[in-house]
CSV table of C-alpha atoms and ligand atoms in Angstrom, one decimal:
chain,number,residue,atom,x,y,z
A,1,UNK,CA,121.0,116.3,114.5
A,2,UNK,CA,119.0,115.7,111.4
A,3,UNK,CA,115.7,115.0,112.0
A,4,UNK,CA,115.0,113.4,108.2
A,5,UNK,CA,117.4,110.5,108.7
A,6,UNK,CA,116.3,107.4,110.1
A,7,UNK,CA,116.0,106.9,114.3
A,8,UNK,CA,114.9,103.8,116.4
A,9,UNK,CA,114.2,99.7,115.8
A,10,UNK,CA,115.2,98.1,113.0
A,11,UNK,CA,112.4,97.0,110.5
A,12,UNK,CA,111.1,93.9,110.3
A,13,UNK,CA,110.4,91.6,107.2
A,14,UNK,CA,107.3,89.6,107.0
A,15,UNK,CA,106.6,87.4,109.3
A,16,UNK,CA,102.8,86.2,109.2
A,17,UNK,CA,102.3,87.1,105.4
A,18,UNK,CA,101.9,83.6,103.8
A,19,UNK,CA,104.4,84.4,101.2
A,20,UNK,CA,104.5,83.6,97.8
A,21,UNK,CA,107.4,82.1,96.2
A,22,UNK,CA,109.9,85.7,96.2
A,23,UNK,CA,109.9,85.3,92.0
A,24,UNK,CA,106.0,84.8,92.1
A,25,UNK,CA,106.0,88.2,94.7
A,26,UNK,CA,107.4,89.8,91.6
A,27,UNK,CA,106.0,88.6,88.5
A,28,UNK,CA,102.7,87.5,89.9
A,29,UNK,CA,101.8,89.7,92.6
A,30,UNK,CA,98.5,90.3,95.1
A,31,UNK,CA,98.0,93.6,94.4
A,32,UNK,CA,95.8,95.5,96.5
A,33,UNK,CA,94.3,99.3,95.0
A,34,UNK,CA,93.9,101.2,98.4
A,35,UNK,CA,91.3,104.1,98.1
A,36,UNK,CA,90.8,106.9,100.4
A,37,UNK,CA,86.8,108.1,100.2
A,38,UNK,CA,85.4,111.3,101.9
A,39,UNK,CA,81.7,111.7,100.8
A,40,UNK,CA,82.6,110.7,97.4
A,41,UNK,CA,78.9,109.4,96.4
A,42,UNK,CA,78.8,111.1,93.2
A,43,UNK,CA,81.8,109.4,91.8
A,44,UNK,CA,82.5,106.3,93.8
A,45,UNK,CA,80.6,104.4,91.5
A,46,UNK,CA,82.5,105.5,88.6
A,47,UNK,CA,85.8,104.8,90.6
A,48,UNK,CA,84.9,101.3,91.0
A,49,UNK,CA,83.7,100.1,87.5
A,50,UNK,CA,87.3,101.6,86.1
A,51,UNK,CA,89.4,100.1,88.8
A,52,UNK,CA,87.9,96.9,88.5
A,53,UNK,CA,88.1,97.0,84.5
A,54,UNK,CA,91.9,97.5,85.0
A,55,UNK,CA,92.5,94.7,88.0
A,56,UNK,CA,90.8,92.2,85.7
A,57,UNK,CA,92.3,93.3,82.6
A,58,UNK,CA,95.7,93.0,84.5
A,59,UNK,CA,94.4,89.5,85.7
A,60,UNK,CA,93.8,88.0,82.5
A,61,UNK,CA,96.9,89.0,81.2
A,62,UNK,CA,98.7,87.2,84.1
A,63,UNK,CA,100.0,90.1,85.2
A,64,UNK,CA,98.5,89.8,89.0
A,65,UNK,CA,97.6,87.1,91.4
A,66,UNK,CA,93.7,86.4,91.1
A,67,UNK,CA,93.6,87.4,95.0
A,68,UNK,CA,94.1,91.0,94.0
A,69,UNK,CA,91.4,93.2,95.0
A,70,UNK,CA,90.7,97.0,95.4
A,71,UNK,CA,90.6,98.1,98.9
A,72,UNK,CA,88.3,101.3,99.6
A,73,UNK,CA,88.6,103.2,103.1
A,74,UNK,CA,85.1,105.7,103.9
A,75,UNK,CA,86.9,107.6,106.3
A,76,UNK,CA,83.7,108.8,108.0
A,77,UNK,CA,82.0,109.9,105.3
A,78,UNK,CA,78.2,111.0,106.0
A,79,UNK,CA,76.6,110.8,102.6
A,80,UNK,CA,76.1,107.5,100.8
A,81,UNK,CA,79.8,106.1,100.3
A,82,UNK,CA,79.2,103.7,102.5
A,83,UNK,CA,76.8,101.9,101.3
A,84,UNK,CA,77.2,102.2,98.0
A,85,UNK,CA,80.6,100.3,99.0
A,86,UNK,CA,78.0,97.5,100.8
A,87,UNK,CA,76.5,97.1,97.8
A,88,UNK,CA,79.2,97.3,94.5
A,89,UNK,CA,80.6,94.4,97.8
A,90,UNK,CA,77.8,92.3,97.3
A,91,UNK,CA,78.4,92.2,93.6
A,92,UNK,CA,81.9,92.4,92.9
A,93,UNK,CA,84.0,90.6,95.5
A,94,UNK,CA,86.8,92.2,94.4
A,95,UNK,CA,85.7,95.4,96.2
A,96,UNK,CA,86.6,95.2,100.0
A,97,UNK,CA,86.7,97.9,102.0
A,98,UNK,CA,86.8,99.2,105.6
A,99,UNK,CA,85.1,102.2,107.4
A,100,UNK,CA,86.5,104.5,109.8
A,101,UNK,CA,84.4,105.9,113.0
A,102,UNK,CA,84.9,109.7,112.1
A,103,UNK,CA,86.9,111.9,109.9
A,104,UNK,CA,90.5,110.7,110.2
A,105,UNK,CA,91.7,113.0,107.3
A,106,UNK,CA,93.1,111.6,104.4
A,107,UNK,CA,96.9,110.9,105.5
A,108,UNK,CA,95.2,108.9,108.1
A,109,UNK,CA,93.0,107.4,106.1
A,110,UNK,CA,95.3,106.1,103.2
A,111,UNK,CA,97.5,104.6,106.7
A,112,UNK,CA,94.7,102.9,107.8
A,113,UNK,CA,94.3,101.4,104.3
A,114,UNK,CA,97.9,100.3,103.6
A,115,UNK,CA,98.5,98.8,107.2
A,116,UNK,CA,94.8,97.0,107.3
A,117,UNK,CA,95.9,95.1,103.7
A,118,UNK,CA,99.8,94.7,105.1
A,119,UNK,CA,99.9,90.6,105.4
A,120,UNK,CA,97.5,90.3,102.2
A,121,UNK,CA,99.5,91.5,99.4
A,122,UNK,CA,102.7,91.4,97.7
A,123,UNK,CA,102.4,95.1,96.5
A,124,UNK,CA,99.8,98.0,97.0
A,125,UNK,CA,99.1,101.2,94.9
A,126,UNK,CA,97.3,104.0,96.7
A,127,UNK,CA,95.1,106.5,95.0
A,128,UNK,CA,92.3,109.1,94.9
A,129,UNK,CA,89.1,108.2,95.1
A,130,UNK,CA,87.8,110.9,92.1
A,131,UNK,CA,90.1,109.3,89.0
A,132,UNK,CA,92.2,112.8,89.5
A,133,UNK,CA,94.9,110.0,89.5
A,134,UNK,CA,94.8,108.5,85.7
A,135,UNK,CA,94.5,104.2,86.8
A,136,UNK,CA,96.0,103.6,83.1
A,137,UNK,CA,99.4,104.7,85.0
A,138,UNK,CA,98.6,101.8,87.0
A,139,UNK,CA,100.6,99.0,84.1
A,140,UNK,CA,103.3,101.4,84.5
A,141,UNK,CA,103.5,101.0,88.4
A,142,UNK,CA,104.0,97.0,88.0
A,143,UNK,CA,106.1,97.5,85.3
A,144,UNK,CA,108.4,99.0,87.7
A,145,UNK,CA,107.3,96.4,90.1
A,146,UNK,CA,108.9,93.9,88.0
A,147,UNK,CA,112.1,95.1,87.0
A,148,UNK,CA,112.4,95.3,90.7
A,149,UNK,CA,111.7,98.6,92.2
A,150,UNK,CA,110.3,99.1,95.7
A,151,UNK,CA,108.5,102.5,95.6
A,152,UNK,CA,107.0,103.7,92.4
A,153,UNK,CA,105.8,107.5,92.8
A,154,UNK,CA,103.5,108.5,90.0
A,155,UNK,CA,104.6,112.0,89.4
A,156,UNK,CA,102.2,114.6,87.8
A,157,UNK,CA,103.4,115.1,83.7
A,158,UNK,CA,101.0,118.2,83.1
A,159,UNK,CA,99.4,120.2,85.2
A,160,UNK,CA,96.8,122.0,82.9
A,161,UNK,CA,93.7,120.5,84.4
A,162,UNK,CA,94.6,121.5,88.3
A,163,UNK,CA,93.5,125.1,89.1
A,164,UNK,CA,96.3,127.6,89.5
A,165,UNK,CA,95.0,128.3,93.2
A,166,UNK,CA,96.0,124.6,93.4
A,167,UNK,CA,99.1,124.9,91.8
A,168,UNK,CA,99.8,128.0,93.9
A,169,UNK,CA,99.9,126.5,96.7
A,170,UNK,CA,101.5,123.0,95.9
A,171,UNK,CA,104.6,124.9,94.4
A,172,UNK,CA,104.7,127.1,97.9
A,173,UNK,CA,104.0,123.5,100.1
A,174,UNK,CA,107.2,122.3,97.8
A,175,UNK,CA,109.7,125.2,98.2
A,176,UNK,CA,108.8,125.1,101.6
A,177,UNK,CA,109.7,121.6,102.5
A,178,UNK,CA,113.5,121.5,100.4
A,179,UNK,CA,114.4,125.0,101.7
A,180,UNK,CA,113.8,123.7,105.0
A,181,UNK,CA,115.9,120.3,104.1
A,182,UNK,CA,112.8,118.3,104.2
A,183,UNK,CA,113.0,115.6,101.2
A,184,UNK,CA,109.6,115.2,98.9
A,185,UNK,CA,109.3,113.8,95.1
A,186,UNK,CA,108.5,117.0,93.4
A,187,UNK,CA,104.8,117.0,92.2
A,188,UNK,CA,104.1,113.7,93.3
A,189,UNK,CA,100.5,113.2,95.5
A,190,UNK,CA,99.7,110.1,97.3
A,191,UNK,CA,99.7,107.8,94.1
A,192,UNK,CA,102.0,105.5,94.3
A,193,UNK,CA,102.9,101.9,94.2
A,194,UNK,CA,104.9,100.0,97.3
A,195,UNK,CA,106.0,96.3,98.0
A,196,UNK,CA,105.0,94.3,100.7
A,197,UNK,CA,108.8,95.2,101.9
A,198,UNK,CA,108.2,98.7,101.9
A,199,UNK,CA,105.0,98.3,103.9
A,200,UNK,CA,106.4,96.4,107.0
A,201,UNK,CA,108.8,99.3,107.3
A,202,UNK,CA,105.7,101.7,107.1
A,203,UNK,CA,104.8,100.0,110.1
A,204,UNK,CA,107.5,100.7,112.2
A,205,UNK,CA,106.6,104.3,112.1
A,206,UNK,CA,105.3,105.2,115.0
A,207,UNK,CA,103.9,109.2,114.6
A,208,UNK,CA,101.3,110.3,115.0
A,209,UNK,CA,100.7,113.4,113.0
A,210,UNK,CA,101.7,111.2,109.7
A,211,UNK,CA,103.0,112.9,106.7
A,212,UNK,CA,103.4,109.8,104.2
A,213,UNK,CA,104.9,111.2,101.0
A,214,UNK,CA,108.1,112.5,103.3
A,215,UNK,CA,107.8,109.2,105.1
A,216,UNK,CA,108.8,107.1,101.7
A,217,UNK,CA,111.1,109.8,100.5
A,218,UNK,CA,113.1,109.3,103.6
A,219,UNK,CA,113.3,105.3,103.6
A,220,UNK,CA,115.7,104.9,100.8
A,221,UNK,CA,115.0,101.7,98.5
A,222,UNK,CA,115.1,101.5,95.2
A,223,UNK,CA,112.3,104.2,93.9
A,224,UNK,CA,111.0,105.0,90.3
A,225,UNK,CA,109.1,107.4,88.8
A,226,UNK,CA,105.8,107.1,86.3
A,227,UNK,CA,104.1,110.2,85.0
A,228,UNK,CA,100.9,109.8,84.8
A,229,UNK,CA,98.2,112.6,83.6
A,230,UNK,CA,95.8,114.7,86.1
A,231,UNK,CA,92.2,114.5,85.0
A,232,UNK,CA,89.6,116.9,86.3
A,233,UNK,CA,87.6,115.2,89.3
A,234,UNK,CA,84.9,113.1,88.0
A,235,UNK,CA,82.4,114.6,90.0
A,236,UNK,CA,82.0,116.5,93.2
A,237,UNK,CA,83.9,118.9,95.2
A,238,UNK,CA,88.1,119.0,96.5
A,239,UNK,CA,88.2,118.2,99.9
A,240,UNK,CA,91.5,120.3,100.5
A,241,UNK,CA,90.6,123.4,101.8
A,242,UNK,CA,93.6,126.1,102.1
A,243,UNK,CA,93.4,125.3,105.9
A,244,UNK,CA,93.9,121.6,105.1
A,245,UNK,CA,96.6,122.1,102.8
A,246,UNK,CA,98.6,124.8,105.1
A,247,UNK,CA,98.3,122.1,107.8
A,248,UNK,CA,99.3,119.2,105.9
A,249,UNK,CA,102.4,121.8,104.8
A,250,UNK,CA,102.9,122.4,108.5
A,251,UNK,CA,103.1,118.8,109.2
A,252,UNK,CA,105.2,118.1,106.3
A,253,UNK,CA,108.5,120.6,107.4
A,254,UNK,CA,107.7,120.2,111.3
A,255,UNK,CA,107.6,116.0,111.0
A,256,UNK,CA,110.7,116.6,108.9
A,257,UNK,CA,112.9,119.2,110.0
A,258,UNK,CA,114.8,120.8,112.2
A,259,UNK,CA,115.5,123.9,110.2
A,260,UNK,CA,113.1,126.0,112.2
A,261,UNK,CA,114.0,125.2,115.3
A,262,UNK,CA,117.8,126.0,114.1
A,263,UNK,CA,116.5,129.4,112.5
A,264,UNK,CA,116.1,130.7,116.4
A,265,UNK,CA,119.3,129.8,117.6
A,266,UNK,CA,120.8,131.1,114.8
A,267,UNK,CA,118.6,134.1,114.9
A,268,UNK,CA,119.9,134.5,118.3
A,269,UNK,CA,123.1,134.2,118.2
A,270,UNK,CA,123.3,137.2,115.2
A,271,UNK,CA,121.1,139.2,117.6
A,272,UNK,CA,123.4,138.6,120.2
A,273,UNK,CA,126.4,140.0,117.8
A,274,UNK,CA,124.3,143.0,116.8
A,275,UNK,CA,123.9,144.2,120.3
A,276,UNK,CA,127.7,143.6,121.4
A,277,UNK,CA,128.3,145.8,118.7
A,278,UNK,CA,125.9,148.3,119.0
A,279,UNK,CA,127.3,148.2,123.7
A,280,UNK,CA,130.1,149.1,122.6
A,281,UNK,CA,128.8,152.9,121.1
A,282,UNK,CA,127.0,152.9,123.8
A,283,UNK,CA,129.4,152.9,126.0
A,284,UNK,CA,132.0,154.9,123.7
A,285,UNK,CA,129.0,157.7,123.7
A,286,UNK,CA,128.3,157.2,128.2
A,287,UNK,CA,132.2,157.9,128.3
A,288,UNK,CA,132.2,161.0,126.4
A,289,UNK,CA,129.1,162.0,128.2
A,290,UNK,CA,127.4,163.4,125.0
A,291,UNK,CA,123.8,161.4,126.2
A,292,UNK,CA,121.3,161.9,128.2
A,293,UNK,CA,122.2,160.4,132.0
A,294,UNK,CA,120.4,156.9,132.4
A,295,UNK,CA,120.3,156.3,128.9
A,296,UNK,CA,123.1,153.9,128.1
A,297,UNK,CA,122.1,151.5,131.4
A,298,UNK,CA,118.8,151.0,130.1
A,299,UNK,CA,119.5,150.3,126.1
A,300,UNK,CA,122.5,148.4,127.2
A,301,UNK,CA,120.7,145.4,129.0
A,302,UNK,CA,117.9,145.4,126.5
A,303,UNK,CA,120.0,144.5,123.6
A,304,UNK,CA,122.3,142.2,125.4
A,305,UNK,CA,119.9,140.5,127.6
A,306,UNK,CA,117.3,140.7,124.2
A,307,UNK,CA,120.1,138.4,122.2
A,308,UNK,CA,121.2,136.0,125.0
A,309,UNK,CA,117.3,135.1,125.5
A,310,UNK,CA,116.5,134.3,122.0
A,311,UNK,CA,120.0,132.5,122.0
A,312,UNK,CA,119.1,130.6,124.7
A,313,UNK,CA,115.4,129.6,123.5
A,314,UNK,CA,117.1,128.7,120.1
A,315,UNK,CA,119.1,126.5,122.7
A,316,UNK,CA,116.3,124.4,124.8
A,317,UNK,CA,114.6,124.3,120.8
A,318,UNK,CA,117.6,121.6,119.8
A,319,UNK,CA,116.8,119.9,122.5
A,320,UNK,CA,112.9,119.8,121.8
A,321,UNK,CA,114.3,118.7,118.5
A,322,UNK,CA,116.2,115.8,119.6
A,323,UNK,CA,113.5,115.2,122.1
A,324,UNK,CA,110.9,115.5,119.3
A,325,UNK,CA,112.6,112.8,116.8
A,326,UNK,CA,113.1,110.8,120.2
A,327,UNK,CA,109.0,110.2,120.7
A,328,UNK,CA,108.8,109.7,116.7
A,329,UNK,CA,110.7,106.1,117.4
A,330,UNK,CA,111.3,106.0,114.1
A,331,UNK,CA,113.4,102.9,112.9
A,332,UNK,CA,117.3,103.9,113.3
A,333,UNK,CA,118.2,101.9,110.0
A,334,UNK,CA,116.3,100.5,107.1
A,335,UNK,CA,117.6,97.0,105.9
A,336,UNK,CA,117.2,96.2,102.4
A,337,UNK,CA,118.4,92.7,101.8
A,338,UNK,CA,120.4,90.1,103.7
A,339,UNK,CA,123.0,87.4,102.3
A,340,UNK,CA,122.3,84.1,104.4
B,401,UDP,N1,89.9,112.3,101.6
B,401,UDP,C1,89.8,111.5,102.7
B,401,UDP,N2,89.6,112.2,103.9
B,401,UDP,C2,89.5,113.5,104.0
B,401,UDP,C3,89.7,114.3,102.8
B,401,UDP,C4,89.9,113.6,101.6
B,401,UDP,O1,89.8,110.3,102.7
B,401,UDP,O2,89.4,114.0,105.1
B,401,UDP,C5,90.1,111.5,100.3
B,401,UDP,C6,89.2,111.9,99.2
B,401,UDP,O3,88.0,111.2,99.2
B,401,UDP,C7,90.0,111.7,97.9
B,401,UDP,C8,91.4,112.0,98.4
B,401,UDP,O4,91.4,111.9,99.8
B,401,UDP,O5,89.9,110.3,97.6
B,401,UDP,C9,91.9,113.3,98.0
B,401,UDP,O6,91.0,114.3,98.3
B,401,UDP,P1,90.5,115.4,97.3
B,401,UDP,O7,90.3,114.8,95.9
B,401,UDP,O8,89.4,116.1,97.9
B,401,UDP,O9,91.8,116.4,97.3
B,401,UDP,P2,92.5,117.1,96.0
B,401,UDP,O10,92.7,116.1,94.9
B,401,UDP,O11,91.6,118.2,95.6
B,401,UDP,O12,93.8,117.5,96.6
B,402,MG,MG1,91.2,115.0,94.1
């Protein structure tokens, strides 16, 4: 079984997205900017005035529909984000945006985001809400819009503004996930640009415990890369604790993988070996009587028994893991194009 290919319903195209010519889709699309925002008051502000410089810039030059807008989700944040949304709203009708009930976290939050703008857009980019994520990459993203790709993951060129706690633990998250044969774009956060095509599939992903950046690594379709520069946030505070980023790491390689589950049985199966082995001295040394009386038929049972347990736990844990990638429902295959 392997628990990062594709399981359950085929994906659907779109259906009640008024479409645009499919040439117009390309060259002209409705691009929506899809911002997660946690208490981001102190730089929301800033976020907005240079993401709406670069959607009109990118308007007048033709190179997006003029129903593109930036699309900001306040996932229950309990400062001013909010309203300061309301208000840049009022203003700049450009800036839409959509508030969650509580903290959702940010995979959540970015979801909520790319499936609310689903049957509005021909392509979306999603991004941080502090301008860690350098928008200028953002003529790069439809560039490889254009020349046709599907996914565009902006990759990180230099690290030298993150701090090395930071990069500590997002080279740890990344050995993590490929030793355990989980596939991720190596240094590549949650910016990145995906076509309306890319989207409905996104939606036929049921899970629950969402880990998006192995989600697109594990559709296929045709993917670029941009490198874009990491600036230091533009004001206020990460929102990643260590705790935060071990759990997302946890749901990366558990949504992903079976490898641990396989680590058991394999685990058991050596133990298993081992104490064969080590039941025959035993019982070599209870023939020649050179141990103490009582001895060999206690160690032998512990050993033995001690293996086939684990053996059999590794066992009922492939079934959990075909049981596991059972509930996920994910789609069994992926279609990319059809010939009619
Ligand atoms: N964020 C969110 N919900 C959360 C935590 C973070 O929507 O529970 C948003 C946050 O506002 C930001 C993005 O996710 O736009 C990334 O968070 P942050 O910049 O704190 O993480 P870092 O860049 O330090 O990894
Ligand atoms: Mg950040």
């Amino acid at each position: 079984m392997k628990a990062h290919e594709s399981h359950g319903a085929a994906s659907v195209t779109a259906n009640d997205r008024e479409p645009l010519a499919p040439d117009l889709a390309r060259s002209r699309p409705r691009l929506a900017i899809v911002v997660p925002c946690f208490n981001e008051e102190l730089v929301i502000s800033e976020t907005v005035g240079r993401l709406l410089e670069v959607l009109r810039d990118l308007r007048e030059q033709g190179q997006i529909a003029s129903e593109s807008f930036l699309f900001f989700i306040d996932d229950g944040s309990i400062d001013q984000t909010w309203n300061l949304l309301r208000d840049l709203n009022k203003s700049n009708p450009e800036v839409k945006g959509l508030k969650l009930a509580r903290n959702f976290g940010h995979q959540n939050a970015v979801l909520a985001g790319l499936l609310t703008v689903r049957h509005r857009a021909d392509c979306v980019i999603s991004m941080d809400a502090d301008l860690q994520h350098d928008p200028q990459a953002i003529y790069s993203f439809l560039d490889k819009y254009r020349q046709g790709a599907d996914i565009v993951y902006g990759v990180r060129r230099d690290a030298g503004n993150v701090p090395l706690s930071k990069k500590i633990g997002s080279s740890m998250f990344y050995w993590l996930m490929t030793s355990m044969g989980a596939k991720v774009v190596k240094d590549h956060p949650d910016y990145r640009l995906i076509s309306a095509k890319v989207l409905d599939t996104l939606a036929d992903y049921k899970e629950v415990n969402v880990f998006l950046r192995g989600i697109f690594a594990n559709m296929g379709f045709r993917s670029e890369v941009v490198y874009f520069d990491v600036h230091d946030r533009a004001a206020g505070t990460t929102h990643y604790s260590w705790r935060k980023m071990i759990g997302l790491a946890l749901d990366g390689v558990t949504s992903f993988s079976v490898v641990p589950l396989r680590i058991i049985a394999i685990g058991g199966v050596l133990i298993t070996l081992g104490a064969l082995a080590v039941a025959v001295f035993i019982v070599f040394s209870a023939l020649r009587g050179d141990v103490v009386p009582g001895w060999a038929s206690t160690v032998l049972p512990i050993y033995v028994l001690g293996g086939i347990q684990i053996m059999t736990i590794g066992l009922v844990a492939e079934y959990i893991g075909k049981i596991y990638s059972e509930v996920k429902q994910r789609p069994r295959f992926i279609s990319d194009q059809e010939l009619s």
